[in-house]
PDB file of C-alpha atoms in Angstrom:
ATOM      1  CA  MET A  26     -14.146 -53.932  -4.544  1.00  0.00           C
ATOM      2  CA  SER A  27     -15.621 -50.953  -2.649  1.00  0.00           C
ATOM      3  CA  THR A  28     -19.093 -50.951  -1.140  1.00  0.00           C
ATOM      4  CA  ALA A  29     -20.185 -48.350  -3.698  1.00  0.00           C
ATOM      5  CA  GLU A  30     -19.004 -50.531  -6.589  1.00  0.00           C
ATOM      6  CA  GLU A  31     -20.687 -53.621  -5.089  1.00  0.00           C
ATOM      7  CA  ASP A  32     -24.095 -51.983  -4.964  1.00  0.00           C
ATOM      8  CA  GLY A  33     -23.727 -50.625  -8.479  1.00  0.00           C
ATOM      9  CA  CYS A  34     -23.095 -47.038  -7.486  1.00  0.00           C
ATOM     10  CA  SER A  35     -20.101 -44.795  -8.311  1.00  0.00           C
ATOM     11  CA  ARG A  36     -18.740 -42.397  -5.749  1.00  0.00           C
ATOM     12  CA  CYS A  37     -17.801 -38.815  -6.306  1.00  0.00           C
ATOM     13  CA  ASP A  38     -14.717 -39.197  -4.137  1.00  0.00           C
ATOM     14  CA  LEU A  39     -13.519 -35.594  -4.713  1.00  0.00           C
ATOM     15  CA  CYS A  40     -11.355 -34.309  -1.792  1.00  0.00           C
ATOM     16  CA  ASP A  41     -10.242 -30.988  -0.438  1.00  0.00           C
ATOM     17  CA  THR A  42      -7.087 -30.357  -2.548  1.00  0.00           C
ATOM     18  CA  LYS A  43      -5.614 -28.132   0.164  1.00  0.00           C
ATOM     19  CA  VAL A  44      -5.681 -30.950   2.675  1.00  0.00           C
ATOM     20  CA  ILE A  45      -4.498 -33.517   0.188  1.00  0.00           C
ATOM     21  CA  HIS A  46      -1.547 -31.304  -0.758  1.00  0.00           C
ATOM     22  CA  SER A  47      -0.555 -31.005   2.895  1.00  0.00           C
ATOM     23  CA  MET A  48      -0.855 -34.756   3.397  1.00  0.00           C
ATOM     24  CA  THR A  49       1.255 -35.563   0.334  1.00  0.00           C
ATOM     25  CA  GLU A  50       4.003 -33.306   1.660  1.00  0.00           C
ATOM     26  CA  LEU A  51       3.802 -34.944   5.076  1.00  0.00           C
ATOM     27  CA  LEU A  52       4.196 -38.382   3.479  1.00  0.00           C
ATOM     28  CA  LEU A  53       7.325 -37.407   1.635  1.00  0.00           C
ATOM     29  CA  ARG A  54       8.861 -35.652   4.586  1.00  0.00           C
ATOM     30  CA  GLY A  55       8.022 -38.641   6.834  1.00  0.00           C
ATOM     31  CA  LEU A  56       9.746 -40.999   4.400  1.00  0.00           C
ATOM     32  CA  ALA A  57      12.782 -38.772   4.201  1.00  0.00           C
ATOM     33  CA  ALA A  58      12.987 -38.439   8.002  1.00  0.00           C
ATOM     34  CA  ALA A  59      12.628 -42.178   8.605  1.00  0.00           C
ATOM     35  CA  SER A  60      15.197 -43.032   5.917  1.00  0.00           C
ATOM     36  CA  VAL A  61      17.743 -40.526   7.297  1.00  0.00           C
ATOM     37  CA  ASP A  62      17.236 -41.378  10.958  1.00  0.00           C
ATOM     38  CA  SER A  63      17.449 -45.151  10.396  1.00  0.00           C
ATOM     39  CA  THR A  64      20.817 -44.881   8.596  1.00  0.00           C
ATOM     40  CA  THR A  65      22.586 -42.234  10.671  1.00  0.00           C
ATOM     41  CA  GLY A  66      26.142 -43.312  11.228  1.00  0.00           C
ATOM     42  CA  ASP A  67      25.707 -46.564   9.321  1.00  0.00           C
ATOM     43  CA  ILE A  68      28.615 -47.000   6.954  1.00  0.00           C
ATOM     44  CA  PHE A  69      26.956 -49.786   5.066  1.00  0.00           C
ATOM     45  CA  LYS A  70      23.583 -48.120   4.417  1.00  0.00           C
ATOM     46  CA  SER A  71      22.372 -44.776   3.154  1.00  0.00           C
ATOM     47  CA  ALA A  72      18.984 -43.087   3.077  1.00  0.00           C
ATOM     48  CA  SER A  73      18.711 -43.787  -0.633  1.00  0.00           C
ATOM     49  CA  SER A  74      19.403 -47.468  -0.195  1.00  0.00           C
ATOM     50  CA  VAL A  75      16.567 -47.995   2.273  1.00  0.00           C
ATOM     51  CA  ALA A  76      13.985 -45.552   0.976  1.00  0.00           C
ATOM     52  CA  VAL A  77      11.972 -47.987  -1.082  1.00  0.00           C
ATOM     53  CA  ALA A  78      11.719 -50.492   1.717  1.00  0.00           C
ATOM     54  CA  VAL A  79      10.886 -47.786   4.249  1.00  0.00           C
ATOM     55  CA  LYS A  80       8.169 -46.433   1.938  1.00  0.00           C
ATOM     56  CA  THR A  81       6.470 -49.850   1.916  1.00  0.00           C
ATOM     57  CA  GLU A  82       6.741 -50.076   5.707  1.00  0.00           C
ATOM     58  CA  LEU A  83       5.280 -46.550   6.050  1.00  0.00           C
ATOM     59  CA  GLU A  84       2.331 -47.268   3.765  1.00  0.00           C
ATOM     60  CA  ASN A  85       1.507 -50.475   5.637  1.00  0.00           C
ATOM     61  CA  TYR A  86       1.898 -48.780   9.048  1.00  0.00           C
ATOM     62  CA  LEU A  87      -0.477 -45.982   8.118  1.00  0.00           C
ATOM     63  CA  LEU A  88      -2.994 -48.414   6.641  1.00  0.00           C
ATOM     64  CA  VAL A  89      -2.968 -50.645   9.720  1.00  0.00           C
ATOM     65  CA  ARG A  90      -3.198 -47.697  12.179  1.00  0.00           C
ATOM     66  CA  THR A  91      -6.106 -46.039  10.422  1.00  0.00           C
ATOM     67  CA  GLU A  92      -8.011 -49.220   9.889  1.00  0.00           C
ATOM     68  CA  ALA A  93      -7.485 -50.205  13.521  1.00  0.00           C
ATOM     69  CA  LEU A  94      -8.789 -46.821  14.757  1.00  0.00           C
ATOM     70  CA  ILE A  95     -11.921 -47.000  12.598  1.00  0.00           C
ATOM     71  CA  ARG A  96     -12.540 -50.657  13.422  1.00  0.00           C
ATOM     72  CA  GLU A  97     -12.225 -50.109  17.150  1.00  0.00           C
ATOM     73  CA  SER A  98     -14.534 -47.103  17.033  1.00  0.00           C
ATOM     74  CA  VAL A  99     -17.139 -49.152  15.178  1.00  0.00           C
ATOM     75  CA  ASP A 100     -16.778 -52.147  17.528  1.00  0.00           C
ATOM     76  CA  GLY A 101     -16.978 -49.965  20.604  1.00  0.00           C
ATOM     77  CA  GLY A 102     -13.652 -51.218  21.896  1.00  0.00           C
ATOM     78  CA  GLU A 103     -10.870 -49.103  23.294  1.00  0.00           C
ATOM     79  CA  ASP A 104     -11.832 -45.479  23.687  1.00  0.00           C
ATOM     80  CA  HIS A 105     -10.253 -43.460  20.876  1.00  0.00           C
ATOM     81  CA  SER A 106     -12.713 -40.599  20.935  1.00  0.00           C
ATOM     82  CA  ASP A 107      -9.955 -37.929  21.032  1.00  0.00           C
ATOM     83  CA  LYS A 108      -8.115 -39.518  18.166  1.00  0.00           C
ATOM     84  CA  LEU A 109     -11.290 -39.899  16.122  1.00  0.00           C
ATOM     85  CA  ILE A 110     -12.145 -36.246  16.709  1.00  0.00           C
ATOM     86  CA  LYS A 111      -8.680 -35.193  15.566  1.00  0.00           C
ATOM     87  CA  ALA A 112      -8.762 -37.573  12.624  1.00  0.00           C
ATOM     88  CA  SER A 113     -12.096 -36.362  11.400  1.00  0.00           C
ATOM     89  CA  THR A 114     -11.635 -32.612  12.064  1.00  0.00           C
ATOM     90  CA  ARG A 115      -7.867 -32.160  11.770  1.00  0.00           C
ATOM     91  CA  PRO A 116      -6.741 -34.913   9.397  1.00  0.00           C
ATOM     92  CA  THR A 117      -3.387 -33.277   8.554  1.00  0.00           C
ATOM     93  CA  GLU A 118      -2.456 -33.079  12.272  1.00  0.00           C
ATOM     94  CA  PHE A 119      -3.657 -36.680  12.782  1.00  0.00           C
ATOM     95  CA  LEU A 120      -1.488 -37.915   9.929  1.00  0.00           C
ATOM     96  CA  SER A 121       1.469 -35.955  11.236  1.00  0.00           C
ATOM     97  CA  ASP A 122       1.152 -37.693  14.599  1.00  0.00           C
ATOM     98  CA  LEU A 123       1.069 -41.152  12.956  1.00  0.00           C
ATOM     99  CA  ILE A 124       4.102 -40.317  10.816  1.00  0.00           C
ATOM    100  CA  ASN A 125       6.021 -39.012  13.778  1.00  0.00           C
ATOM    101  CA  ASP A 126       5.364 -42.272  15.633  1.00  0.00           C
ATOM    102  CA  PHE A 127       6.584 -44.260  12.665  1.00  0.00           C
ATOM    103  CA  VAL A 128       9.718 -42.104  12.274  1.00  0.00           C
ATOM    104  CA  ALA A 129      10.501 -42.515  15.980  1.00  0.00           C
ATOM    105  CA  SER A 130      10.310 -46.293  15.608  1.00  0.00           C
ATOM    106  CA  LYS A 131      12.937 -46.234  12.805  1.00  0.00           C
ATOM    107  CA  ARG A 132      15.559 -44.285  14.656  1.00  0.00           C
ATOM    108  CA  ASN A 133      18.740 -46.191  15.326  1.00  0.00           C
ATOM    109  CA  VAL A 134      20.764 -45.990  18.548  1.00  0.00           C
ATOM    110  CA  LEU A 135      23.345 -43.563  17.203  1.00  0.00           C
ATOM    111  CA  SER A 136      20.724 -41.003  16.199  1.00  0.00           C
ATOM    112  CA  HIS A 137      19.383 -41.037  19.746  1.00  0.00           C
ATOM    113  CA  VAL A 138      22.690 -40.623  21.613  1.00  0.00           C
ATOM    114  CA  SER A 139      24.469 -38.197  19.268  1.00  0.00           C
ATOM    115  CA  GLY A 140      22.127 -35.239  19.626  1.00  0.00           C
ATOM    116  CA  PHE A 141      21.450 -35.661  15.944  1.00  0.00           C
ATOM    117  CA  LEU A 142      17.639 -35.441  16.335  1.00  0.00           C
ATOM    118  CA  SER A 143      17.737 -31.780  17.473  1.00  0.00           C
ATOM    119  CA  SER A 144      20.502 -30.662  15.148  1.00  0.00           C
ATOM    120  CA  GLU A 145      20.248 -28.389  12.137  1.00  0.00           C
ATOM    121  CA  SER A 146      22.284 -31.001  10.267  1.00  0.00           C
ATOM    122  CA  ARG A 147      19.379 -33.480  10.511  1.00  0.00           C
ATOM    123  CA  VAL A 148      16.879 -30.967   9.148  1.00  0.00           C
ATOM    124  CA  ASN A 149      19.180 -30.092   6.214  1.00  0.00           C
ATOM    125  CA  LYS A 150      19.679 -33.815   5.426  1.00  0.00           C
ATOM    126  CA  ILE A 151      15.980 -34.461   5.471  1.00  0.00           C
ATOM    127  CA  ASN A 152      15.303 -31.430   3.180  1.00  0.00           C
ATOM    128  CA  ASP A 153      18.081 -32.464   0.795  1.00  0.00           C
ATOM    129  CA  PHE A 154      16.841 -36.050   0.679  1.00  0.00           C
ATOM    130  CA  MET A 155      13.271 -34.881  -0.010  1.00  0.00           C
ATOM    131  CA  GLN A 156      14.524 -32.962  -3.040  1.00  0.00           C
ATOM    132  CA  LYS A 157      16.512 -35.921  -4.157  1.00  0.00           C
ATOM    133  CA  MET A 158      13.540 -38.245  -3.939  1.00  0.00           C
ATOM    134  CA  GLU A 159      11.350 -35.822  -5.857  1.00  0.00           C
ATOM    135  CA  MET A 160      13.938 -35.563  -8.631  1.00  0.00           C
ATOM    136  CA  GLU A 161      14.310 -39.334  -8.786  1.00  0.00           C
ATOM    137  CA  ASN A 162      10.546 -39.943  -8.464  1.00  0.00           C
ATOM    138  CA  VAL A 163      11.059 -42.362  -5.589  1.00  0.00           C
ATOM    139  CA  TRP A 164       7.499 -41.768  -4.441  1.00  0.00           C
ATOM    140  CA  ALA A 165       5.579 -40.199  -7.325  1.00  0.00           C
ATOM    141  CA  LEU A 166       3.315 -37.334  -6.506  1.00  0.00           C
ATOM    142  CA  ASP A 167       0.245 -38.996  -8.034  1.00  0.00           C
ATOM    143  CA  VAL A 168       0.957 -42.161  -5.972  1.00  0.00           C
ATOM    144  CA  ARG A 169       1.316 -40.134  -2.798  1.00  0.00           C
ATOM    145  CA  LYS A 170      -1.845 -38.220  -3.659  1.00  0.00           C
ATOM    146  CA  ALA A 171      -3.735 -41.512  -4.066  1.00  0.00           C
ATOM    147  CA  SER A 172      -2.458 -42.705  -0.684  1.00  0.00           C
ATOM    148  CA  ALA A 173      -3.454 -39.458   0.959  1.00  0.00           C
ATOM    149  CA  GLU A 174      -6.941 -39.593  -0.554  1.00  0.00           C
ATOM    150  CA  THR A 175      -7.390 -43.176   0.690  1.00  0.00           C
ATOM    151  CA  ILE A 176      -6.333 -42.189   4.220  1.00  0.00           C
ATOM    152  CA  LEU A 177      -8.495 -39.102   4.227  1.00  0.00           C
ATOM    153  CA  GLU A 178     -11.578 -40.951   3.022  1.00  0.00           C
ATOM    154  CA  SER A 179     -11.158 -43.588   5.737  1.00  0.00           C
ATOM    155  CA  ILE A 180     -10.742 -41.156   8.631  1.00  0.00           C
ATOM    156  CA  ASP A 181     -13.049 -38.299   7.488  1.00  0.00           C
ATOM    157  CA  ILE A 182     -16.133 -39.906   9.079  1.00  0.00           C
ATOM    158  CA  LYS A 183     -17.960 -36.563   9.149  1.00  0.00           C
ATOM    159  CA  CYS A 184     -17.276 -36.004   5.392  1.00  0.00           C
ATOM    160  CA  ILE A 185     -15.855 -32.548   6.066  1.00  0.00           C
ATOM    161  CA  PHE A 186     -12.942 -32.904   3.645  1.00  0.00           C
ATOM    162  CA  HIS A 187     -14.283 -35.281   0.951  1.00  0.00           C
ATOM    163  CA  CYS A 188     -17.475 -35.893  -0.925  1.00  0.00           C
ATOM    164  CA  PRO A 189     -19.358 -39.178  -0.078  1.00  0.00           C
ATOM    165  CA  GLU A 190     -22.104 -38.764  -2.669  1.00  0.00           C
ATOM    166  CA  ARG A 191     -22.910 -41.846  -4.777  1.00  0.00           C
ATOM    167  CA  PHE A 192     -24.758 -42.257  -8.021  1.00  0.00           C
ATOM    168  CA  VAL A 193     -25.993 -45.168 -10.107  1.00  0.00           C
ATOM    169  CA  GLU A 194     -26.067 -43.204 -13.341  1.00  0.00           C
ATOM    170  CA  GLN A 195     -22.809 -41.833 -14.720  1.00  0.00           C
ATOM    171  CA  ASP A 196     -24.379 -38.711 -16.208  1.00  0.00           C
ATOM    172  CA  LYS A 197     -25.708 -37.792 -12.793  1.00  0.00           C
ATOM    173  CA  LEU A 198     -22.261 -38.391 -11.293  1.00  0.00           C
ATOM    174  CA  ALA A 199     -20.740 -36.107 -13.967  1.00  0.00           C
ATOM    175  CA  ASP A 200     -23.373 -33.417 -13.289  1.00  0.00           C
ATOM    176  CA  HIS A 201     -22.677 -33.596  -9.587  1.00  0.00           C
ATOM    177  CA  ARG A 202     -18.927 -33.369  -9.961  1.00  0.00           C
ATOM    178  CA  SER A 203     -19.305 -30.226 -12.080  1.00  0.00           C
ATOM    179  CA  GLN A 204     -20.972 -28.618  -9.088  1.00  0.00           C
ATOM    180  CA  CYS A 205     -19.355 -30.412  -6.179  1.00  0.00           C
ATOM    181  CA  LYS A 206     -17.881 -28.168  -3.548  1.00  0.00           C
ATOM    182  CA  PHE A 207     -14.625 -30.139  -3.762  1.00  0.00           C
ATOM    183  CA  ARG A 208     -14.268 -29.720  -7.507  1.00  0.00           C
ATOM    184  CA  VAL A 209     -11.006 -28.061  -8.624  1.00  0.00           C
ATOM    185  CA  VAL A 210     -11.347 -24.494  -9.858  1.00  0.00           C
ATOM    186  CA  ASN A 211      -8.884 -21.947 -11.107  1.00  0.00           C
ATOM    187  CA  CYS A 212      -8.596 -18.432  -9.708  1.00  0.00           C
ATOM    188  CA  LYS A 213     -10.301 -15.984 -12.052  1.00  0.00           C
ATOM    189  CA  ASN A 214      -8.006 -13.063 -11.247  1.00  0.00           C
ATOM    190  CA  ASP A 215      -5.744 -12.121 -14.164  1.00  0.00           C
ATOM    191  CA  GLY A 216      -2.136 -13.226 -13.485  1.00  0.00           C
ATOM    192  CA  CYS A 217      -3.026 -15.783 -10.790  1.00  0.00           C
ATOM    193  CA  SER A 218      -2.338 -19.480 -11.641  1.00  0.00           C
ATOM    194  CA  ALA A 219      -3.679 -20.947  -8.342  1.00  0.00           C
ATOM    195  CA  SER A 220      -6.121 -23.795  -8.383  1.00  0.00           C
ATOM    196  CA  PHE A 221      -8.018 -25.152  -5.365  1.00  0.00           C
ATOM    197  CA  SER A 222     -11.267 -26.816  -4.246  1.00  0.00           C
ATOM    198  CA  ALA A 223     -14.316 -24.690  -4.838  1.00  0.00           C
ATOM    199  CA  ILE A 224     -14.971 -24.657  -1.103  1.00  0.00           C
ATOM    200  CA  HIS A 225     -11.916 -22.400  -0.720  1.00  0.00           C
ATOM    201  CA  ILE A 226     -12.917 -19.794  -3.364  1.00  0.00           C
ATOM    202  CA  GLU A 227     -13.704 -17.035  -0.828  1.00  0.00           C
ATOM    203  CA  GLU A 228     -10.677 -17.890   1.302  1.00  0.00           C
ATOM    204  CA  HIS A 229      -8.314 -17.591  -1.701  1.00  0.00           C
ATOM    205  CA  ASP A 230     -10.031 -14.504  -2.986  1.00  0.00           C
ATOM    206  CA  SER A 231      -9.447 -12.797   0.387  1.00  0.00           C
ATOM    207  CA  ILE A 232      -5.655 -13.215   0.077  1.00  0.00           C
ATOM    208  CA  CYS A 233      -5.034 -13.528  -3.705  1.00  0.00           C
ATOM    209  CA  PRO A 234      -2.240 -11.029  -4.558  1.00  0.00           C
ATOM    210  CA  PHE A 235      -3.759 -10.534  -8.007  1.00  0.00           C
ATOM    211  CA  LYS A 236      -7.223  -9.577  -6.740  1.00  0.00           C
ATOM    212  CA  PRO A 237      -8.224  -6.040  -8.042  1.00  0.00           C
ATOM    213  CA  LEU A 238      -9.341  -3.903  -5.159  1.00  0.00           C
ATOM    214  CA  PRO A 239     -10.642  -0.357  -4.758  1.00  0.00           C
ATOM    215  CA  CYS A 240      -7.791   1.988  -3.927  1.00  0.00           C
ATOM    216  CA  ASP A 241      -7.045   2.163  -0.132  1.00  0.00           C
ATOM    217  CA  GLN A 242      -6.850   5.979  -0.547  1.00  0.00           C
ATOM    218  CA  LEU A 243     -10.221   6.123  -2.330  1.00  0.00           C
ATOM    219  CA  CYS A 244      -9.097   7.229  -5.755  1.00  0.00           C
ATOM    220  CA  ASP A 245     -11.241   5.941  -8.612  1.00  0.00           C
ATOM    221  CA  GLN A 246      -8.780   3.207  -9.653  1.00  0.00           C
ATOM    222  CA  HIS A 247      -8.831  -0.545  -8.951  1.00  0.00           C
ATOM    223  CA  VAL A 248      -5.382  -1.954  -8.068  1.00  0.00           C
ATOM    224  CA  MET A 249      -4.101  -5.517  -7.593  1.00  0.00           C
ATOM    225  CA  ARG A 250      -3.640  -6.356  -3.918  1.00  0.00           C
ATOM    226  CA  CYS A 251       0.138  -6.956  -4.481  1.00  0.00           C
ATOM    227  CA  GLU A 252       0.535  -3.466  -6.088  1.00  0.00           C
ATOM    228  CA  MET A 253      -1.578  -1.550  -3.567  1.00  0.00           C
ATOM    229  CA  ASP A 254       1.246  -0.240  -1.371  1.00  0.00           C
ATOM    230  CA  LYS A 255       3.307   0.834  -4.316  1.00  0.00           C
ATOM    231  CA  HIS A 256       0.319   2.507  -5.952  1.00  0.00           C
ATOM    232  CA  CYS A 257      -0.578   4.450  -2.749  1.00  0.00           C
ATOM    233  CA  ALA A 258       2.998   5.532  -2.223  1.00  0.00           C
ATOM    234  CA  THR A 259       3.696   6.675  -5.809  1.00  0.00           C
ATOM    235  CA  VAL A 260       1.096   7.273  -8.507  1.00  0.00           C
ATOM    236  CA  CYS A 261      -2.156   7.424  -6.587  1.00  0.00           C
ATOM    237  CA  PRO A 262      -3.939  10.774  -7.315  1.00  0.00           C
ATOM    238  CA  MET A 263      -5.036  10.828  -3.663  1.00  0.00           C
ATOM    239  CA  LYS A 264      -1.459  10.596  -2.281  1.00  0.00           C
ATOM    240  CA  LEU A 265      -0.934  13.604  -0.054  1.00  0.00           C
ATOM    241  CA  ILE A 266       1.914  15.912  -1.102  1.00  0.00           C
ATOM    242  CA  ASN A 267       3.288  19.304   0.021  1.00  0.00           C
ATOM    243  CA  CYS A 268       2.850  22.330  -2.112  1.00  0.00           C
ATOM    244  CA  PRO A 269       5.929  22.925  -4.356  1.00  0.00           C
ATOM    245  CA  PHE A 270       6.151  26.360  -2.718  1.00  0.00           C
ATOM    246  CA  TYR A 271       6.322  24.790   0.758  1.00  0.00           C
ATOM    247  CA  GLN A 272       9.902  26.072   1.331  1.00  0.00           C
ATOM    248  CA  VAL A 273       8.894  29.639   0.770  1.00  0.00           C
ATOM    249  CA  GLY A 274       5.801  29.624   2.900  1.00  0.00           C
ATOM    250  CA  CYS A 275       2.822  27.637   1.483  1.00  0.00           C
ATOM    251  CA  GLU A 276       2.413  24.816   3.946  1.00  0.00           C
ATOM    252  CA  THR A 277      -0.696  23.325   2.357  1.00  0.00           C
ATOM    253  CA  ALA A 278      -0.865  19.547   1.795  1.00  0.00           C
ATOM    254  CA  PHE A 279      -3.283  18.067  -0.750  1.00  0.00           C
ATOM    255  CA  PRO A 280      -3.834  15.057  -2.984  1.00  0.00           C
ATOM    256  CA  GLN A 281      -1.269  15.098  -5.772  1.00  0.00           C
ATOM    257  CA  GLY A 282      -4.022  14.897  -8.339  1.00  0.00           C
ATOM    258  CA  ASN A 283      -5.077  18.401  -7.258  1.00  0.00           C
ATOM    259  CA  LEU A 284      -1.656  19.975  -7.843  1.00  0.00           C
ATOM    260  CA  ASP A 285      -2.605  21.883 -11.016  1.00  0.00           C
ATOM    261  CA  ASP A 286      -5.864  23.172  -9.422  1.00  0.00           C
ATOM    262  CA  HIS A 287      -4.018  24.249  -6.277  1.00  0.00           C
ATOM    263  CA  CYS A 288      -1.344  26.125  -8.157  1.00  0.00           C
ATOM    264  CA  SER A 289      -3.885  27.784 -10.407  1.00  0.00           C
ATOM    265  CA  LYS A 290      -6.058  29.047  -7.527  1.00  0.00           C
ATOM    266  CA  LEU A 291      -3.160  30.245  -5.391  1.00  0.00           C
ATOM    267  CA  LEU A 292      -0.995  31.786  -8.150  1.00  0.00           C
ATOM    268  CA  GLN A 293      -0.915  35.263  -6.659  1.00  0.00           C
ATOM    269  CA  THR A 294      -0.330  33.882  -3.139  1.00  0.00           C
ATOM    270  CA  HIS A 295       2.635  31.815  -4.370  1.00  0.00           C
ATOM    271  CA  MET A 296       4.073  34.847  -6.219  1.00  0.00           C
ATOM    272  CA  LEU A 297       3.833  36.811  -2.982  1.00  0.00           C
ATOM    273  CA  TYR A 298       5.633  34.056  -1.097  1.00  0.00           C
ATOM    274  CA  VAL A 299       8.392  34.035  -3.678  1.00  0.00           C
ATOM    275  CA  LEU A 300       8.727  37.812  -3.545  1.00  0.00           C
ATOM    276  CA  GLN A 301       8.907  37.796   0.251  1.00  0.00           C
ATOM    277  CA  ALA A 302      11.508  35.013   0.148  1.00  0.00           C
ATOM    278  CA  THR A 303      13.575  36.877  -2.429  1.00  0.00           C
ATOM    279  CA  THR A 304      13.379  40.021  -0.316  1.00  0.00           C
ATOM    280  CA  ARG A 305      14.531  38.178   2.743  1.00  0.00           C
ATOM    281  CA  GLN A 306      17.363  36.584   0.728  1.00  0.00           C
ATOM    282  CA  ASN A 307      18.453  39.963  -0.601  1.00  0.00           C
ATOM    283  CA  ALA A 308      18.372  41.421   2.901  1.00  0.00           C
ATOM    284  CA  THR A 309      20.475  38.511   4.076  1.00  0.00           C
ATOM    285  CA  VAL A 310      22.973  39.020   1.275  1.00  0.00           C
ATOM    286  CA  TYR A 311      23.166  42.763   2.121  1.00  0.00           C
ATOM    287  CA  ASP A 312      23.652  42.012   5.797  1.00  0.00           C
ATOM    288  CA  MET A 313      26.450  39.550   4.962  1.00  0.00           C
ATOM    289  CA  ASN A 314      28.178  42.105   2.733  1.00  0.00           C
ATOM    290  CA  GLN A 315      28.062  44.638   5.544  1.00  0.00           C
ATOM    291  CA  ARG A 316      29.628  42.210   7.960  1.00  0.00           C
ATOM    292  CA  LEU A 317      32.359  41.331   5.413  1.00  0.00           C
ATOM    293  CA  GLN A 318      33.154  44.985   4.933  1.00  0.00           C
ATOM    294  CA  LEU A 319      33.477  45.405   8.725  1.00  0.00           C
ATOM    295  CA  LEU A 320      35.797  42.406   8.956  1.00  0.00           C
ATOM    296  CA  GLU A 321      37.950  43.803   6.093  1.00  0.00           C
ATOM    297  CA  LYS A 322      38.127  47.214   7.739  1.00  0.00           C
ATOM    298  CA  GLY A 323      39.184  45.681  11.019  1.00  0.00           C
ATOM    299  CA  ARG A 324      41.908  43.610   9.361  1.00  0.00           C
ATOM    300  CA  SER A 325      43.236  46.726   7.605  1.00  0.00           C
ATOM    301  CA  CYS A 326      43.480  48.628  10.930  1.00  0.00           C
ATOM    302  CA  THR A 327      45.363  45.737  12.486  1.00  0.00           C
ATOM    303  CA  ARG A 328      47.993  45.762   9.700  1.00  0.00           C
ATOM    304  CA  ARG A 329      48.609  49.515  10.093  1.00  0.00           C
ATOM    305  CA  CYS A 330      49.171  49.114  13.767  1.00  0.00           C
TER     306      CYS A 330
END
């Protein structure tokens, strides 16, 4: 029974879902790595055959290591200040270190001497086994999530990533959870299905691909972040284009939304450009005809000679 339950209080216990997600992924990858490394080259065992036992070992290992760290810090024993700082401010990194230590302890002799640890084959086997375990529900997501939350609550002594609030009355607990910064919220942008702790609303909003934004080129439209480049390069009224009469002399560039206005105001100028171009073309044609006639005359003289 927890201390909160013993004194008649109920804890909020909501956690940063971003951190919990990362920790649950680390747990599964750690199990996959330990199972693969401990059975490398073993003709009698496979990663699948040892996974359940390794999972139990990993859970116990993490529980013992985290409890020892907290206990020693409270008792004022061995100096673990650096580890405590990492645990309380960078819990994902701290958990990764613990898991790496556990995985290293499970490696058999063959995996050390064969160069397997640094090989692409090992990475592929670990990834494949992770997928296999997920499909077979070897370590269910909700169970891993519960383990991650337990670890986080024990090492997050500064309460940066979980809520420590406690309440005697259940209605007050419910009211708090509806406003807690770690409550799960959904993105409000149309088309986005992301969910996250409320503490990350601004962070997500700053990168959400479905967030409507004012056009980068300052047209009067609002465009989703993921569509902005396409909008600016194609249909944006403020996209700069060359005049359709550019080839005949009008070198003006303007927003494509102003095309009709430009052509209307410079109608006579464009007509003059076209006339000049036609005149130049006719002169070129006449000049070419003259040259052809000279060539034909020269060829005729040659034949007579």
